[in-house]
Short mmCIF file of C-alpha atoms in Angstrom, two decimals:
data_model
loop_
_atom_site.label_atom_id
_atom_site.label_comp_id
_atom_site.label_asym_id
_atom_site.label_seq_id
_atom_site.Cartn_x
_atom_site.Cartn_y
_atom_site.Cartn_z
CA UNK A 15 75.13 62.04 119.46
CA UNK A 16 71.47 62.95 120.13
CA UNK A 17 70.82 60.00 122.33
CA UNK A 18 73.97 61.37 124.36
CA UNK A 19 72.59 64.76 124.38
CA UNK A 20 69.54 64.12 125.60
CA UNK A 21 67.87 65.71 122.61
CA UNK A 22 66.14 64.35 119.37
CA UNK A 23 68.15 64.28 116.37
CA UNK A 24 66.14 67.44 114.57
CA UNK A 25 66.99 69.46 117.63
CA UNK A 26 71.17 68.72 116.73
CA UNK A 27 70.64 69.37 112.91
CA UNK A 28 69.17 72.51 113.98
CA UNK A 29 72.08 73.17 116.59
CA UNK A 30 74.54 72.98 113.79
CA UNK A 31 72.52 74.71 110.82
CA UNK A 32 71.56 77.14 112.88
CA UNK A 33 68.13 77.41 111.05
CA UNK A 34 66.08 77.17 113.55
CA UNK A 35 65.97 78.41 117.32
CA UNK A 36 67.01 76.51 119.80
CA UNK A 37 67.32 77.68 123.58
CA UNK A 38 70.89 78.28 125.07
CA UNK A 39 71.12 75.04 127.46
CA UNK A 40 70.16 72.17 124.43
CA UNK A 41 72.49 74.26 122.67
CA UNK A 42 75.33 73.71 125.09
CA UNK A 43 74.02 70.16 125.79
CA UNK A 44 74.79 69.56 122.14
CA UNK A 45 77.96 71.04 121.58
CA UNK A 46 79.38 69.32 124.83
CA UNK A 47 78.23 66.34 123.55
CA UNK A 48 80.16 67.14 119.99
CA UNK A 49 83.30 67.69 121.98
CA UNK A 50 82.76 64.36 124.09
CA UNK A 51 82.55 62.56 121.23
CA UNK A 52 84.49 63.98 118.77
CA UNK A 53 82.18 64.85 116.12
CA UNK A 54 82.96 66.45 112.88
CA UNK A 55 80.50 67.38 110.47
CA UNK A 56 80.88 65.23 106.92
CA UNK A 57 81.32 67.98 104.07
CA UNK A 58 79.62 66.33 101.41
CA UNK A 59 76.93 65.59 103.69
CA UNK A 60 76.40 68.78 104.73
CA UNK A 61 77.35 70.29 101.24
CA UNK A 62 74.26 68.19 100.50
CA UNK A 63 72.06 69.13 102.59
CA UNK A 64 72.88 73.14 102.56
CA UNK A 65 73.40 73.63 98.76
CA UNK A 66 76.55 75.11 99.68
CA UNK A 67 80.68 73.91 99.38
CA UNK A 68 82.04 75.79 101.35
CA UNK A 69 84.50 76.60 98.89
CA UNK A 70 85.30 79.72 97.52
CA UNK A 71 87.91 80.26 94.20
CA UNK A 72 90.34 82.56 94.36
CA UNK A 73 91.68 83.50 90.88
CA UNK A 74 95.43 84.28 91.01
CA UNK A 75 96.71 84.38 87.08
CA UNK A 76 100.33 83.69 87.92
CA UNK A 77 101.04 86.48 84.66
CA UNK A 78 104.26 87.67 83.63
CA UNK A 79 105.64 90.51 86.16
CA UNK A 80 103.78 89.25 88.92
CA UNK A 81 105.55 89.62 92.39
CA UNK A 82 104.75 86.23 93.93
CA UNK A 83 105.47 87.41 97.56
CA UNK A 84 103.42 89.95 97.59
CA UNK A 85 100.08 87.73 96.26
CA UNK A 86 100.86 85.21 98.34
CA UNK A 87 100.35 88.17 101.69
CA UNK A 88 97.25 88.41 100.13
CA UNK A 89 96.46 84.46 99.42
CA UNK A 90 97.47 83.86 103.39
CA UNK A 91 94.81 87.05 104.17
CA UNK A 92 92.18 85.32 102.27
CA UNK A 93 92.43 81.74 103.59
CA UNK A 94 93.04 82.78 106.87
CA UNK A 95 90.12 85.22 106.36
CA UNK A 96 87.99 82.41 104.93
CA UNK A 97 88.43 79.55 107.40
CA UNK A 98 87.03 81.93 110.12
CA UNK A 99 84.28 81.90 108.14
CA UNK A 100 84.49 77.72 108.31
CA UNK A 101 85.22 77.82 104.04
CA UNK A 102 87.99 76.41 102.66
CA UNK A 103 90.28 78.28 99.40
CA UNK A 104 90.19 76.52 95.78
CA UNK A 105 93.72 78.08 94.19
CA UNK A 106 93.32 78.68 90.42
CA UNK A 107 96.44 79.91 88.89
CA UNK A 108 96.67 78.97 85.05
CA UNK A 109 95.69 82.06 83.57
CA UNK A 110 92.32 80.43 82.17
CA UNK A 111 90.45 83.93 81.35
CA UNK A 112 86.81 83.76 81.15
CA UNK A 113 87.02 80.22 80.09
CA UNK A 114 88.38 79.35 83.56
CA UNK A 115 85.59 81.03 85.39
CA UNK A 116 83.10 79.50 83.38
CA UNK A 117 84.34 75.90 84.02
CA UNK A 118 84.44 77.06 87.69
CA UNK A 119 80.85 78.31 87.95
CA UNK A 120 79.20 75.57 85.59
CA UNK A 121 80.69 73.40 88.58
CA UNK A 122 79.37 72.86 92.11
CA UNK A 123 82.66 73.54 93.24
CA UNK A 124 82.45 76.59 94.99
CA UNK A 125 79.84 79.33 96.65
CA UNK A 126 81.49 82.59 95.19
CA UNK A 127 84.85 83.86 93.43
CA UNK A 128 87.69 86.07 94.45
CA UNK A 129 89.21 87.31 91.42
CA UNK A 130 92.80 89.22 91.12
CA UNK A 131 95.31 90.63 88.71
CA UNK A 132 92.56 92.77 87.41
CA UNK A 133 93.03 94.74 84.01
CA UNK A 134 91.33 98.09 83.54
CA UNK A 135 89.72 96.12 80.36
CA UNK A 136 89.91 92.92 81.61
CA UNK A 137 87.89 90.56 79.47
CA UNK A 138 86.57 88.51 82.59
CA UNK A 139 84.16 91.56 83.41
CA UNK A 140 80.85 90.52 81.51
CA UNK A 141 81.27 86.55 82.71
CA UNK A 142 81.61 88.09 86.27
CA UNK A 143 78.75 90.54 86.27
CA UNK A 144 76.54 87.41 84.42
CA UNK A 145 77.69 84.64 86.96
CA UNK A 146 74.72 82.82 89.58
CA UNK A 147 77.76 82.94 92.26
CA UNK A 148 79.25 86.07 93.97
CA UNK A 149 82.46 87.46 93.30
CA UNK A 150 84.45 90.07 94.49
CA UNK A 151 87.40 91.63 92.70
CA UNK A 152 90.66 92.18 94.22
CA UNK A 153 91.07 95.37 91.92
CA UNK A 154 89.20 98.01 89.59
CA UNK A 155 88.74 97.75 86.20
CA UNK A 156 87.97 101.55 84.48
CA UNK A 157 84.54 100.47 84.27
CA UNK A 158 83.13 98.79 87.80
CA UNK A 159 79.70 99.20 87.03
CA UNK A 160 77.54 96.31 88.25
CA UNK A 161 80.84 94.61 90.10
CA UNK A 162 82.02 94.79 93.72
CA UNK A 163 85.60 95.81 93.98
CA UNK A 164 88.22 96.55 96.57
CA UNK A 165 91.98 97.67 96.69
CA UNK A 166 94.31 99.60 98.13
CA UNK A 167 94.34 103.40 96.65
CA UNK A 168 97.16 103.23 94.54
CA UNK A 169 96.31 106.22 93.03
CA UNK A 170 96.13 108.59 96.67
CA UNK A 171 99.47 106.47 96.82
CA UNK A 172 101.13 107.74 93.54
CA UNK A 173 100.00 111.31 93.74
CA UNK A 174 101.20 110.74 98.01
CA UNK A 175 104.47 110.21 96.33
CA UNK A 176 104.49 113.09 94.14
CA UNK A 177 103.67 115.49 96.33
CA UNK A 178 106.06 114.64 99.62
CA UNK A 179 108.88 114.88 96.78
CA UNK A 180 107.28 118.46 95.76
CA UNK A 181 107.25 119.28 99.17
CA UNK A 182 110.92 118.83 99.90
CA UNK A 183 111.64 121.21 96.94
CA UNK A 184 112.13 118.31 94.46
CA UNK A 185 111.66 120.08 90.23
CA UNK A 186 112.46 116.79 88.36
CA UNK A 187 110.77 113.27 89.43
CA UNK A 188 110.59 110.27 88.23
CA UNK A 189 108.04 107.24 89.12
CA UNK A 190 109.91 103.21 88.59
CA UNK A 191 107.24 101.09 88.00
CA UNK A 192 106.11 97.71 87.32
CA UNK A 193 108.19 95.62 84.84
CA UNK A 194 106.73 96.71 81.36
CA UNK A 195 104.60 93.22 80.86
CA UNK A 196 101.95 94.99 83.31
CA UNK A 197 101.32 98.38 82.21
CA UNK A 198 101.08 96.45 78.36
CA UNK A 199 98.20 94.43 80.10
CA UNK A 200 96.56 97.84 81.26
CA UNK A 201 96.83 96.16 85.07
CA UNK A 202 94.83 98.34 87.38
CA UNK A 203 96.75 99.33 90.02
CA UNK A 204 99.79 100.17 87.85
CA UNK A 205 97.65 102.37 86.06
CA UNK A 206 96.24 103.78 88.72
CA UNK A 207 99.66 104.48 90.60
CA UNK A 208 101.31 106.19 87.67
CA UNK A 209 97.85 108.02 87.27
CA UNK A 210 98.13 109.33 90.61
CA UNK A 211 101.89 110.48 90.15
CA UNK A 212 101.55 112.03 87.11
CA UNK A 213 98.58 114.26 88.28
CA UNK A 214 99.95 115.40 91.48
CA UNK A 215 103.43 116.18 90.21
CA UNK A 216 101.31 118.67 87.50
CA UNK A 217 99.40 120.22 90.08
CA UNK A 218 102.43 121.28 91.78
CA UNK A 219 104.16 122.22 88.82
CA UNK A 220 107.13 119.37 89.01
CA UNK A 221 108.51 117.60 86.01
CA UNK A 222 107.43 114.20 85.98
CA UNK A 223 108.19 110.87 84.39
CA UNK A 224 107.05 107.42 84.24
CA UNK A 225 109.91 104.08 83.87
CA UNK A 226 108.35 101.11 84.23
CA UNK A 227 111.65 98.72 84.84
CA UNK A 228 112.44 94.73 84.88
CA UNK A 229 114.31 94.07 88.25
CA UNK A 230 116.97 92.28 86.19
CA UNK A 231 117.65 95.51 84.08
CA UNK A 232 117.99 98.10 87.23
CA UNK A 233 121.35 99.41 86.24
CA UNK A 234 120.32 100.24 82.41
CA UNK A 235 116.59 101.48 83.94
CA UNK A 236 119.13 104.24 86.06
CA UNK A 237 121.41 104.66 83.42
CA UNK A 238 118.94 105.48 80.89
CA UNK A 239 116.55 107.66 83.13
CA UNK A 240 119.81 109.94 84.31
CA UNK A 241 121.48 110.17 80.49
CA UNK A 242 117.62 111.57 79.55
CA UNK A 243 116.69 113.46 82.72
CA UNK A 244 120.60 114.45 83.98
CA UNK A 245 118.15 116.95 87.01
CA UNK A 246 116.45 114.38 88.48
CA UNK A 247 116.39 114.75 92.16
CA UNK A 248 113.67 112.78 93.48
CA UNK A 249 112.92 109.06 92.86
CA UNK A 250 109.60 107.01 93.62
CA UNK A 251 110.06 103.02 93.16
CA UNK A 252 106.63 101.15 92.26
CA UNK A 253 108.13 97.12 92.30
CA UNK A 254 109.51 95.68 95.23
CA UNK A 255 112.00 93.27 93.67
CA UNK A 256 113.69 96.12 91.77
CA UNK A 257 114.36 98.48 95.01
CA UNK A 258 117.67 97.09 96.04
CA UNK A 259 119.32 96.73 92.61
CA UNK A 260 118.01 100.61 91.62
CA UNK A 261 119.76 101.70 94.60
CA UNK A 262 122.96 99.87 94.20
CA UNK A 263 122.47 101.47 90.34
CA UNK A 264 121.93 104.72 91.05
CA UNK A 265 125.14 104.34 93.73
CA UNK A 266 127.19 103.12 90.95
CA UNK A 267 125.98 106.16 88.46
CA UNK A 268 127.50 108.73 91.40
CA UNK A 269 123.77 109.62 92.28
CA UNK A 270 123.94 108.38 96.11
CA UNK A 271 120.57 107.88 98.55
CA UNK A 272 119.98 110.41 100.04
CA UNK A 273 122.88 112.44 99.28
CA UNK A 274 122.25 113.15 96.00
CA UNK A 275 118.81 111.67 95.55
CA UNK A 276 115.81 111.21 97.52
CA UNK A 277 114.11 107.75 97.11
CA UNK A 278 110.52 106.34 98.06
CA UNK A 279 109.40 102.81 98.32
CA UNK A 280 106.11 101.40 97.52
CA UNK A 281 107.02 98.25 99.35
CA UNK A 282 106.46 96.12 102.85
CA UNK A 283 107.47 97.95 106.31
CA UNK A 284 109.74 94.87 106.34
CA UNK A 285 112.21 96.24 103.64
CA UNK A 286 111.66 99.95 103.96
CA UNK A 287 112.53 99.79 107.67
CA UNK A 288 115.65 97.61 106.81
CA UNK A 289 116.91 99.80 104.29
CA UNK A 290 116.04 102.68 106.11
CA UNK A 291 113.57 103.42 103.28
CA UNK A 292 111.09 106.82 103.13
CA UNK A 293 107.85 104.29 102.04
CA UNK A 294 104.08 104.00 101.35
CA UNK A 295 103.22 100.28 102.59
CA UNK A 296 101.01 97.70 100.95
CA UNK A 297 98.42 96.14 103.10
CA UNK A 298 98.21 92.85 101.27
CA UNK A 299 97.23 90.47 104.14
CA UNK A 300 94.38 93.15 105.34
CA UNK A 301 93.17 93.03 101.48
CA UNK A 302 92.86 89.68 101.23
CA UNK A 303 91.04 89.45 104.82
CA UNK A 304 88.53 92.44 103.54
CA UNK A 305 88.27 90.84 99.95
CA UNK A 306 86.88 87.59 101.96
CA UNK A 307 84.31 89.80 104.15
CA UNK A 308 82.52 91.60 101.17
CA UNK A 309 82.30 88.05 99.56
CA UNK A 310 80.17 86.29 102.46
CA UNK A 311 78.24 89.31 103.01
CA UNK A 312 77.11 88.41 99.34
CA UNK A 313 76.71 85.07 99.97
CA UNK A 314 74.63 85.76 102.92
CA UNK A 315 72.42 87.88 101.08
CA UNK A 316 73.96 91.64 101.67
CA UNK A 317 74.73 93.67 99.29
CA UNK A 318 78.13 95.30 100.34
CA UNK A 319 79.54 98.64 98.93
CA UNK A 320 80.35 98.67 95.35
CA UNK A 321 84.16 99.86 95.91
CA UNK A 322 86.11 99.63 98.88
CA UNK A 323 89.34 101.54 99.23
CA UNK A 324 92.01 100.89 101.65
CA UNK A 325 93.88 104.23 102.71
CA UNK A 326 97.61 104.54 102.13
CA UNK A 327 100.30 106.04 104.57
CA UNK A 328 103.61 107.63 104.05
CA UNK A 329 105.96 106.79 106.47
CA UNK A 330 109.06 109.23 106.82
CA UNK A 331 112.50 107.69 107.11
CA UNK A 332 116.26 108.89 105.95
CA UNK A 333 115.90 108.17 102.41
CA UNK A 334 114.07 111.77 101.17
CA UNK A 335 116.35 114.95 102.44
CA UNK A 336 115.23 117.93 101.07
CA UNK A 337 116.30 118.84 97.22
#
């Protein structure tokens, strides 16, 4: 390739490292050359040569109560996020704990670590903030000291919640979260959702509860949160999978949406617009591509914010008539 450049071969290691200088026309000499002939760059060669994989982990514990789809918006934000950065995505799903990241790091694997599901205890912190490689968390544990973390504000998104139902003249709320398997783990952003809810709703003086709910048990999750709270007006729904069977449950208990009950979604645009849906949307492919950008900052020596906080937005359909 450097004879059919024109160039010596130090001058097209340089091209593609980029370590060095090199004026624009050997530069475009070079790279029409790599076109002409079809070059591509060996990985273990050059994974050699830079000290680098180009390989970053993404930790996705496939846990109990996990909604799959909406990870897997985040996954496709990541790797599509990552392979403009010309790194590839190493998938770890067993849920390995700190052992897994340690087996990770001790390896040459990969250049840095994207870790998700995060618990507001989650054991994994100390391995994280003693690791040689950079991570970023998809998440915030209660303590983030030393750790760089993004999400979306689930907790502006609770109290969002909260307060639009106040506003309509709702007295009696309720919140339908996550299946109960992830508020026992103490998983961030459920936490941090019903945090958020529960605050608002006292600052405005409404009656408040909390349900966390297994989509499979939608119709005993209504019939057990109308028998105990027969005033309840206003309903926000925290788990995607269990929006459709709540409303068919709540239609079968007499309580109609919106006749007799205003509902919010914490769910895609996709579903809220089809069902017509009063909802806060989750911007999992933007999180993943943002997760991806702190992490090569780090690896390029930056030092990005410590938190990063994607806003949430309340989008106003037919679901939420006034009390």
């Amino acid at each position: 390739m450097a004879s059919h450049a024109g160039v010596s071969p130090s001058t097209v290691s340089y091209v593609l490292s980029g370590k060095r200088s090199i004026s624009d026309q050997t530069r475009r000499r070079v790279m029409d050359s790599i076109r002409a002939l079809g070059y591509r760059p060996h990985a273990g060669a050059r994974a050699l040569a830079s000290n680098r994989s180009n390989v970053i982990a993404l930790v996705v514990p496939l846990r109990s109560g996990i909604h799959v789809p909406i990870v897997m918006q985040m996954v496709i934000g990541a790797v599509t996020s990552a392979r403009a950065y010309d790194h590839d995505v190493l998938l770890l799903t067993q849920d390995e704990g700190v052992d897994g990241l340690e087996r990770v790091a001790g390896s040459a694997l990969v250049d840095a670590i994207l870790v998700m599901d995060v618990e507001l205890h989650d054991v994994r912190l100390p391995v994280l903030r003693s690791l040689d490689r950079p991570s970023v968390l998809i998440g915030f544990p209660a303590d983030p000291t030393g750790l760089t973390c993004i999400d979306w504000d689930f907790e502006a998104a609770g109290a969002a919640c909260a307060e639009y139902l106040a506003d309509l003249g709702h007295r009696e709320i309720a919140l339908i979260g996550a299946p109960p398997a992830v508020y026992e783990r103490g998983t961030g952003f459920a936490e941090r959702t019903k945090a958020g809810f529960q605050r608002a709703a006292a600052e405005r003086g409404v009656h408040a509860v909390v349900r966390p709910c297994d989509p499979d048990h939608a119709r005993e999750a209504a019939d057990d949160l109308l028998r105990d709270h027969p005033g309840l007006t206003g309903v926000a729904v925290h788990n995607e999978p269990a929006v459709e069977p709540l409303l068919a449950a709540f239609r079968a208990t007499g309580r109609r949406v919106p006749d007799d009950l205003s509902f919010i979604a914490i769910a895609p645009d996709d579903l809220a617009e089809r069902l017509d849906l009063t909802s806060i949307s989750i911007p999992a492919e933007e999180l993943g591509r943002r997760s991806v950008a702190l992490l090569m900052e780090k690896l390029d020596g930056h030092q990005p914010p410590g938190a990063t906080l994607l806003p949430s937005r309340l989008v106003v359909r037919s679901s939420t008539p006034a009390a």
